[in-house]
CSV table of C-alpha atoms in Angstrom, one decimal:
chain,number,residue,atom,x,y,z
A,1,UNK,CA,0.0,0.0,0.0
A,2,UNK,CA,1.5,3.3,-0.6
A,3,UNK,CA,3.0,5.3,2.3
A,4,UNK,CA,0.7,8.4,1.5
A,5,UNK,CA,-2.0,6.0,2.1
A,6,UNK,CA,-1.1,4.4,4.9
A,7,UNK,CA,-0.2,8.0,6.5
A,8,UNK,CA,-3.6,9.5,5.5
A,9,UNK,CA,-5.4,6.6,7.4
A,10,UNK,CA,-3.1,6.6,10.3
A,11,UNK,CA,-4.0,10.2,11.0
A,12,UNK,CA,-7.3,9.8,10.5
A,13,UNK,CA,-7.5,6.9,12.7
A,14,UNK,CA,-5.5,9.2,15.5
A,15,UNK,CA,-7.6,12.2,14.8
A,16,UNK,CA,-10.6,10.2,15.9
A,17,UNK,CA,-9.3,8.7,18.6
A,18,UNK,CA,-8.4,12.2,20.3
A,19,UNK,CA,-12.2,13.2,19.3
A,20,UNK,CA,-13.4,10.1,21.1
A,21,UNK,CA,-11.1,10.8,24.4
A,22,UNK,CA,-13.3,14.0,24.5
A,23,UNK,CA,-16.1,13.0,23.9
A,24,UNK,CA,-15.4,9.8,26.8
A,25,UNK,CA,-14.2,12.1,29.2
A,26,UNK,CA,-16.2,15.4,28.6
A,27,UNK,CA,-19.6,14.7,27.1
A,28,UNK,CA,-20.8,11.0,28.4
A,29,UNK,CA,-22.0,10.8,31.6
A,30,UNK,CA,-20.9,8.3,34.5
A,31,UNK,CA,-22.2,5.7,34.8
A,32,UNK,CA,-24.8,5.0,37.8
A,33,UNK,CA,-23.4,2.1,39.6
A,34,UNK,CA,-19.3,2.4,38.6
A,35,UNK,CA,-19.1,6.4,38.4
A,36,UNK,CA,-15.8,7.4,35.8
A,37,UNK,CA,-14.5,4.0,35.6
A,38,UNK,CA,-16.8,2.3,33.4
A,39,UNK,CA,-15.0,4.8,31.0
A,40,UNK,CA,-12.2,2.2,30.5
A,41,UNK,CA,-14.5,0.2,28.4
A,42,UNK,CA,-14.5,1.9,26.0
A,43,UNK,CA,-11.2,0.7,25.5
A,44,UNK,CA,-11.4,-2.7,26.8
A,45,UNK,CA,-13.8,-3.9,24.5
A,46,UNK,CA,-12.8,-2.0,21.2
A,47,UNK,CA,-9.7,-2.9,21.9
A,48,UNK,CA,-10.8,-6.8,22.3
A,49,UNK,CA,-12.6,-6.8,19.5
A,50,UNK,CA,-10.0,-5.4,17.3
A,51,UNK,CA,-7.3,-8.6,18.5
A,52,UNK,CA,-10.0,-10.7,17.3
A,53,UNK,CA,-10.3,-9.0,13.8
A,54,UNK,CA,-6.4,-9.7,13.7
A,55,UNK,CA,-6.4,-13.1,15.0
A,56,UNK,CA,-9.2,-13.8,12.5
A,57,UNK,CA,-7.1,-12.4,9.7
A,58,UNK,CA,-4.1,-14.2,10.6
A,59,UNK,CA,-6.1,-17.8,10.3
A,60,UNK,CA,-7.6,-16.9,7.1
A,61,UNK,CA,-3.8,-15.9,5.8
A,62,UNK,CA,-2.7,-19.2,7.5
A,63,UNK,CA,-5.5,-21.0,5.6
A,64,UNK,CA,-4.4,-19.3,3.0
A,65,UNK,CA,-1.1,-20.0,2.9
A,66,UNK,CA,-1.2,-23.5,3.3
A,67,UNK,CA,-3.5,-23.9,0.2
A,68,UNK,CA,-1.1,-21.6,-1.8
A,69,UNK,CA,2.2,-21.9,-0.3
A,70,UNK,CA,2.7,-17.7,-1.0
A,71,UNK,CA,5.0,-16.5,1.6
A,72,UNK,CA,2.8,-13.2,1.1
A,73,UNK,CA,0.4,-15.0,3.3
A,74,UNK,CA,2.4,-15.8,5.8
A,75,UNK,CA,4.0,-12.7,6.1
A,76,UNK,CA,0.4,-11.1,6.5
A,77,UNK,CA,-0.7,-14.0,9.4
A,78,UNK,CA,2.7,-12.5,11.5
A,79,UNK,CA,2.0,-9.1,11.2
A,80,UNK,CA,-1.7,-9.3,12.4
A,81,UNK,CA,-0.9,-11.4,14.7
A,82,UNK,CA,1.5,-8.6,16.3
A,83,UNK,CA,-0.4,-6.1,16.1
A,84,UNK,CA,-3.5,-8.1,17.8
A,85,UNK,CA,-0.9,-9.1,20.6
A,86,UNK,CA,-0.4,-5.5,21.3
A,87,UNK,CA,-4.2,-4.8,21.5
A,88,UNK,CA,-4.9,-8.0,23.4
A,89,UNK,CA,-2.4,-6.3,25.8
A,90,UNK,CA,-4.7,-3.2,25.8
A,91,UNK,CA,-7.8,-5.2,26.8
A,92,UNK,CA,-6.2,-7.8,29.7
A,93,UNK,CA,-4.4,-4.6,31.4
A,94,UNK,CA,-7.2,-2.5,31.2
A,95,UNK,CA,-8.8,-5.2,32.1
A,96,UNK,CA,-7.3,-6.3,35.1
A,97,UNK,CA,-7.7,-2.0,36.3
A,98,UNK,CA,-11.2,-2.3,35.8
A,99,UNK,CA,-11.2,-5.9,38.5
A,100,UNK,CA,-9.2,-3.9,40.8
A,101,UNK,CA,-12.2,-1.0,41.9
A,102,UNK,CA,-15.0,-3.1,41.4
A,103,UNK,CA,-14.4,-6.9,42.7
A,104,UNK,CA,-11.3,-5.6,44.6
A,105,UNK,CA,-9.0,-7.4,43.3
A,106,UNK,CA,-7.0,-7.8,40.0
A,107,UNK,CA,-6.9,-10.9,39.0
A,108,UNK,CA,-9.7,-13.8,39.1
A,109,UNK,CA,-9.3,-17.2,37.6
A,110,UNK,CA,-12.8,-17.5,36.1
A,111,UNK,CA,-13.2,-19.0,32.7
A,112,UNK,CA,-13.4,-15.6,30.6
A,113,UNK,CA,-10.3,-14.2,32.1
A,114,UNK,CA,-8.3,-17.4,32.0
A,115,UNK,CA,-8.9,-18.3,28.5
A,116,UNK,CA,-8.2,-14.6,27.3
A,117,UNK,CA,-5.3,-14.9,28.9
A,118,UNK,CA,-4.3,-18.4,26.9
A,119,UNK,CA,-5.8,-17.0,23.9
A,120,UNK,CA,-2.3,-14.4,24.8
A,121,UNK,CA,0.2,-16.7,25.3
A,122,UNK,CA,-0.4,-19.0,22.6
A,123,UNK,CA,0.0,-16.5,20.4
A,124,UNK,CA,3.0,-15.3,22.0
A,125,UNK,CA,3.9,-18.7,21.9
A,126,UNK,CA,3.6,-18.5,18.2
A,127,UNK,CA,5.8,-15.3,18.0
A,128,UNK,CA,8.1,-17.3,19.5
A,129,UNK,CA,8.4,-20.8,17.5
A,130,UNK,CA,8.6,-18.1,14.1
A,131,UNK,CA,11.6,-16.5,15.8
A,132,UNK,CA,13.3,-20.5,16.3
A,133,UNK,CA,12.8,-21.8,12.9
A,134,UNK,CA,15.6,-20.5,10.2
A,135,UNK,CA,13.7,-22.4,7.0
A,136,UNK,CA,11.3,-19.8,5.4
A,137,UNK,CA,8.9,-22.3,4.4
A,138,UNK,CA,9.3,-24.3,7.3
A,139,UNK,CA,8.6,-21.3,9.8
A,140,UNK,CA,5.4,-20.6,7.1
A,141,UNK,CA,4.3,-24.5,7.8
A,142,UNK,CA,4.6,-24.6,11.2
A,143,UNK,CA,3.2,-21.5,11.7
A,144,UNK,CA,-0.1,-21.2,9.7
A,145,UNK,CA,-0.8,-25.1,11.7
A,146,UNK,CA,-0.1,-23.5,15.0
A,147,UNK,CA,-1.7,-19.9,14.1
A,148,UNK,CA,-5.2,-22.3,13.0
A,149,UNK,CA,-5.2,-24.4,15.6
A,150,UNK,CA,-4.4,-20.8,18.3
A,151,UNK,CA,-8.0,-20.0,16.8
A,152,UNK,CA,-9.7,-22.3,18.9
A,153,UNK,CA,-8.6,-20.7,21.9
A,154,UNK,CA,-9.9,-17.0,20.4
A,155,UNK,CA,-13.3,-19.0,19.8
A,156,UNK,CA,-13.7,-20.2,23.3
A,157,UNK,CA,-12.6,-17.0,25.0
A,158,UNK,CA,-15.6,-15.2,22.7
A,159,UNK,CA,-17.8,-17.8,24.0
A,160,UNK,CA,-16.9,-18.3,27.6
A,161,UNK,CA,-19.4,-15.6,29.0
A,162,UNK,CA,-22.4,-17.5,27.5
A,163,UNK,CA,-20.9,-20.9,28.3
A,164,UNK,CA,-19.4,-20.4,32.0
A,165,UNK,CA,-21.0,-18.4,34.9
A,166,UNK,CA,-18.3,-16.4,35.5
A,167,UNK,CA,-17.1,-13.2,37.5
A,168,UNK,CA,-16.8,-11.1,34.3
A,169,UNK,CA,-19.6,-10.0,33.1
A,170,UNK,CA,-22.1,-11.2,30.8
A,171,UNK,CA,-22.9,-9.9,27.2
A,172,UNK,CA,-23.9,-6.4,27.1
A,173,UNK,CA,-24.1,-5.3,23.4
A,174,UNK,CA,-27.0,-5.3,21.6
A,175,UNK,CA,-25.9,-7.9,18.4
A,176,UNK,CA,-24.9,-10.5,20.9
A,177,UNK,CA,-27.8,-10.1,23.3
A,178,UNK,CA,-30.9,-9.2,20.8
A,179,UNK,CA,-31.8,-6.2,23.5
A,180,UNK,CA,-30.8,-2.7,24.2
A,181,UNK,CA,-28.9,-3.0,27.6
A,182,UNK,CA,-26.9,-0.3,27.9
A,183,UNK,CA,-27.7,3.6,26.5
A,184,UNK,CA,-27.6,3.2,23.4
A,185,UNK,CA,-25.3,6.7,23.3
A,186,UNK,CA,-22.5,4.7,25.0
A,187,UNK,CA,-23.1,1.5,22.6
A,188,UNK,CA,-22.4,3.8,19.9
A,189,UNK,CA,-19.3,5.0,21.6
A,190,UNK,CA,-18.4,1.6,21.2
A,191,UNK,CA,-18.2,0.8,18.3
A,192,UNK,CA,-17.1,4.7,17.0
A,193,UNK,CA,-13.9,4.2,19.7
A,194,UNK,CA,-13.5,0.0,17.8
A,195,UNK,CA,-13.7,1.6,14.2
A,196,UNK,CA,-10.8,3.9,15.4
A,197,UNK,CA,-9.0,1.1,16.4
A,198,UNK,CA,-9.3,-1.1,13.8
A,199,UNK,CA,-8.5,1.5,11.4
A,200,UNK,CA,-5.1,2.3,13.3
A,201,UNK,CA,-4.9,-1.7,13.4
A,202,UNK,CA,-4.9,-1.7,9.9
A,203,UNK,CA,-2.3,0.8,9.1
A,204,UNK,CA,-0.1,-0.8,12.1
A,205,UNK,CA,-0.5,-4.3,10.1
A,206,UNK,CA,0.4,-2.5,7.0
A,207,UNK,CA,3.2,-1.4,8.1
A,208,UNK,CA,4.6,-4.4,9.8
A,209,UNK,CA,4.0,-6.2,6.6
A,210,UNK,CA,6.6,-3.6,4.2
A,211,UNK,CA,8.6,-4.5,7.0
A,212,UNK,CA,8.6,-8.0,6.2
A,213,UNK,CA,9.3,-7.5,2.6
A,214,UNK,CA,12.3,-5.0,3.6
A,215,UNK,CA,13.7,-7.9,5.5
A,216,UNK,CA,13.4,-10.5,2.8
A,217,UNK,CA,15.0,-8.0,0.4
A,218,UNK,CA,17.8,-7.4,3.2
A,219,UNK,CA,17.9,-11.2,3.3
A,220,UNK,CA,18.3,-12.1,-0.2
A,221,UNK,CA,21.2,-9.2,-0.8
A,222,UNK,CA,23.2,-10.6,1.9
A,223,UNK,CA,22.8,-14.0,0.2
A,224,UNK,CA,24.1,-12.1,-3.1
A,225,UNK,CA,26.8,-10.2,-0.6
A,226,UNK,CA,28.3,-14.1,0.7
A,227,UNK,CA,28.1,-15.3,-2.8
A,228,UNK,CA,30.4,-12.7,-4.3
B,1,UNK,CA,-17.3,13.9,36.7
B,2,UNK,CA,-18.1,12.0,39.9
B,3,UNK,CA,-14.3,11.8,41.9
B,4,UNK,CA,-14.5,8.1,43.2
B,5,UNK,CA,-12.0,6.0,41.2
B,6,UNK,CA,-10.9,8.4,39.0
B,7,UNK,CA,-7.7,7.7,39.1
B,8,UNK,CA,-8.0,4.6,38.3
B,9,UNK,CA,-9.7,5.3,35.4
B,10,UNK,CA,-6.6,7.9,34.4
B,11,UNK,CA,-4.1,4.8,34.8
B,12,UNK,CA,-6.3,2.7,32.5
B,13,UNK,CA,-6.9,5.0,30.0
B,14,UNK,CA,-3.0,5.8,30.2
B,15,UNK,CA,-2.4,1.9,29.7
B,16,UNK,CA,-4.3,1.7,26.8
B,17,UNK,CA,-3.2,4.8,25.1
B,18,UNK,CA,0.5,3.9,26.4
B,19,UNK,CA,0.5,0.1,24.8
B,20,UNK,CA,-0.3,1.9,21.6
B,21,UNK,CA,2.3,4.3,22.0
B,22,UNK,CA,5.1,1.8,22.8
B,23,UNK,CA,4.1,-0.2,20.2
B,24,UNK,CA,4.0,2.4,17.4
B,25,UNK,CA,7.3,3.5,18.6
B,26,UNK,CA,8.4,0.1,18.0
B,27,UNK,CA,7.2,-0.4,14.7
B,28,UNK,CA,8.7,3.2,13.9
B,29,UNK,CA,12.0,2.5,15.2
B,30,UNK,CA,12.2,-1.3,13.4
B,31,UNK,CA,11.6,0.6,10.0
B,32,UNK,CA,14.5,3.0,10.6
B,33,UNK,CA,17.1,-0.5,11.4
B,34,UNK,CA,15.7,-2.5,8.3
B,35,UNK,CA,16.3,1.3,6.4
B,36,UNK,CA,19.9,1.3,7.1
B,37,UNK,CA,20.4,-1.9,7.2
B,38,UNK,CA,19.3,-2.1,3.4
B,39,UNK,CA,21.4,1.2,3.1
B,40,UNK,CA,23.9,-0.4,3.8
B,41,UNK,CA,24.1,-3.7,2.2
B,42,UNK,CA,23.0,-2.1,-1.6
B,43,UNK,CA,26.5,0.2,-0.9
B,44,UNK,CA,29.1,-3.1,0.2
B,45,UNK,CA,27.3,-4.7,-2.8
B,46,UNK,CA,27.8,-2.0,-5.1
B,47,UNK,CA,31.2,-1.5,-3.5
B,48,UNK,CA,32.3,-4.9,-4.5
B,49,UNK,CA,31.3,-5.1,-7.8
C-alpha cells in the first residue's frame, strides 16, 4: 500500500481517537453504579474486539497459505498477529484496572479471564516458535498449523461468558444479546472508539507487513553479498 | 465527573493509550534499522562489484 495512504489513514484513525477521548471524558456521563470508571470500556472492549479482527485475519492468511504456499500470506498472518498481541495487551491490562475497583482485586481465575489470557500466550507462543525456525517455508508450515489451531482458543474466550458463569460480566451489546442493555449513546461510543482502532490496526498491520518485505529484500542481498 | 475512582480510570486509560504508544514506537523504530540496514548492504554490494 502506498505510504501516503497508509499516513492518510493513520491520522485519520488518531484524529478520531483524540475526538473520542473527549467526547469519553467530557460529554458521556458516568455511569450510575461504577461512576468514571466504566469509561475504560470503551477501551477494553474495542480494543478486544480489534485482536479478534487480527487473529481472525491471521487464520484466514494461515489457511491461505497452506493452500497456496505464497509467503505473502504468511507474512500477512505475522503481522496481524503482532499487532492483535499489542491490542490483546490493551484489553487484559485494562482489564485487570477495571477488576481492581469493582471486585477488589486484579486478577480472578474464572473462565473468561483465563482463557483470554491463553488466547495471549499461545500467540506469544507463536511469535516465539517463528523466531526459532531459520527455513522460510518451514517457519510458514509450522506457523499457519499453530496460528489455525491458536484460533480455537480466540473462539472459546468469545464464548466463555455464555458458556461459564463467571465473575466477568455477561454480554452487554446489543448484536450479541438481541436487546438494548446499555444507552444506546455509549453503545455507539463503542463501536465509534473500535472503528478507530481497527483503522489504526490496519495501518499498524500494513506497516509491519513492508517491513517484512524490507527484510526479505535485506535477506536475499546478503545472500548475493556471501556469494560474491 | 463524579471523583470516586478516577484515578483509576486515568491509569487505565494511560495503559491503553500507552501500549499503543510503545508499540508504534516500536514499529517506527524497526523501519528505521531495516532502512539502514538495506542502506547499507546495496553500498558493500555496489562497492564490491
Amino acid at each position: 500500500m502506498q505510504k501516503n495512504i497508509r499516513l492518510g489513514i493513520g491520522a485519520l484513525a488518531g484524529l478520531l481517537l483524540l475526538r473520542n477521548l473527549y467526547v469519553i471524558l467530557f460529554n458521556l456521563p458516568d455511569e450510575m453504579e461504577q461512576g468514571p470508571i466504566y469509561r475504560i470500556f470503551y477501551y477494553h472492549l474495542p480494543a478486544y474486539f480489534t485482536a479478534m479482527c487480527c487473529y481472525m485475519t491471521a487464520l484466514v492468511a494461515s489457511v491461505l497459505y497452506l493452500t497456496k504456499r505464497n509467503l505473502r500470506y504468511d507474512a500477512i498472518a505475522m503481522s496481524a498477529t503482532e499487532v492483535g498481541l499489542a491490542f490483546a495487551a490493551v484489553n487484559l491490562i485494562t482489564g485487570m484496572i477495571w477488576g481492581r475497583v469493582i471486585w477488589g482485586i486484579w486478577w480472578a481465575w474464572d473462565a473468561r479471564l483465563t482463557w483470554a489470557l491463553i488466547c495471549w500466550l499461545v500467540y506469544f507462543g507463536y511469535l516465539m516458535l517463528r523466531q526459532a525456525i531459520d527455513d522460510p517455508s518451514e517457519r510458514a508450515k509450522n506457523s499457519a498449523v499453530l496460528s489455525i489451531f491458536s484460533f480455537v482458543s480466540v473462539a472459546i474466550t468469545y464464548k466463555a461468558i455464555e458458556w461459564w458463569r463467571t465473575q466477568h460480566p455477561g454480554p452487554v451489546l446489543s448484536f450479541r444479546t438481541g436487546q438494548q442493555l446499555i444507552d444506546p449513546e455509549m453503545e455507539r461510543m463503542l463501536y465509534t472508539n473500535f472503528f478507530a482502532l481497527a483503522l489504526l490496526a490496519f495501518v499498524m498491520v500494513t506497516v509491519r507487513l513492508n517491513q517484512e518485505t524490507l527484510q526479505r529484500q535485506i535477506d536475499g542481498l546478503r545472500r548475493r553479498a556471501h556469494a560474491l | 465527573m463524579d471523583s470516586r475512582n478516577i484515578q483509576f480510570m486515568f491509569w487505565g486509560l494511560a495503559v491503553a493509550w500507552g501500549i499503543i504508544a510503545i508499540y508504534v514506537v516500536m514499529l517506527a523504530a524497526r523501519e528505521n534499522r531495516l532502512q539502514k540496514q538495506l542502506e547499507s548492504l546495496k553500498r558493500m554490494l555496489e562497492e564490491k562489484q
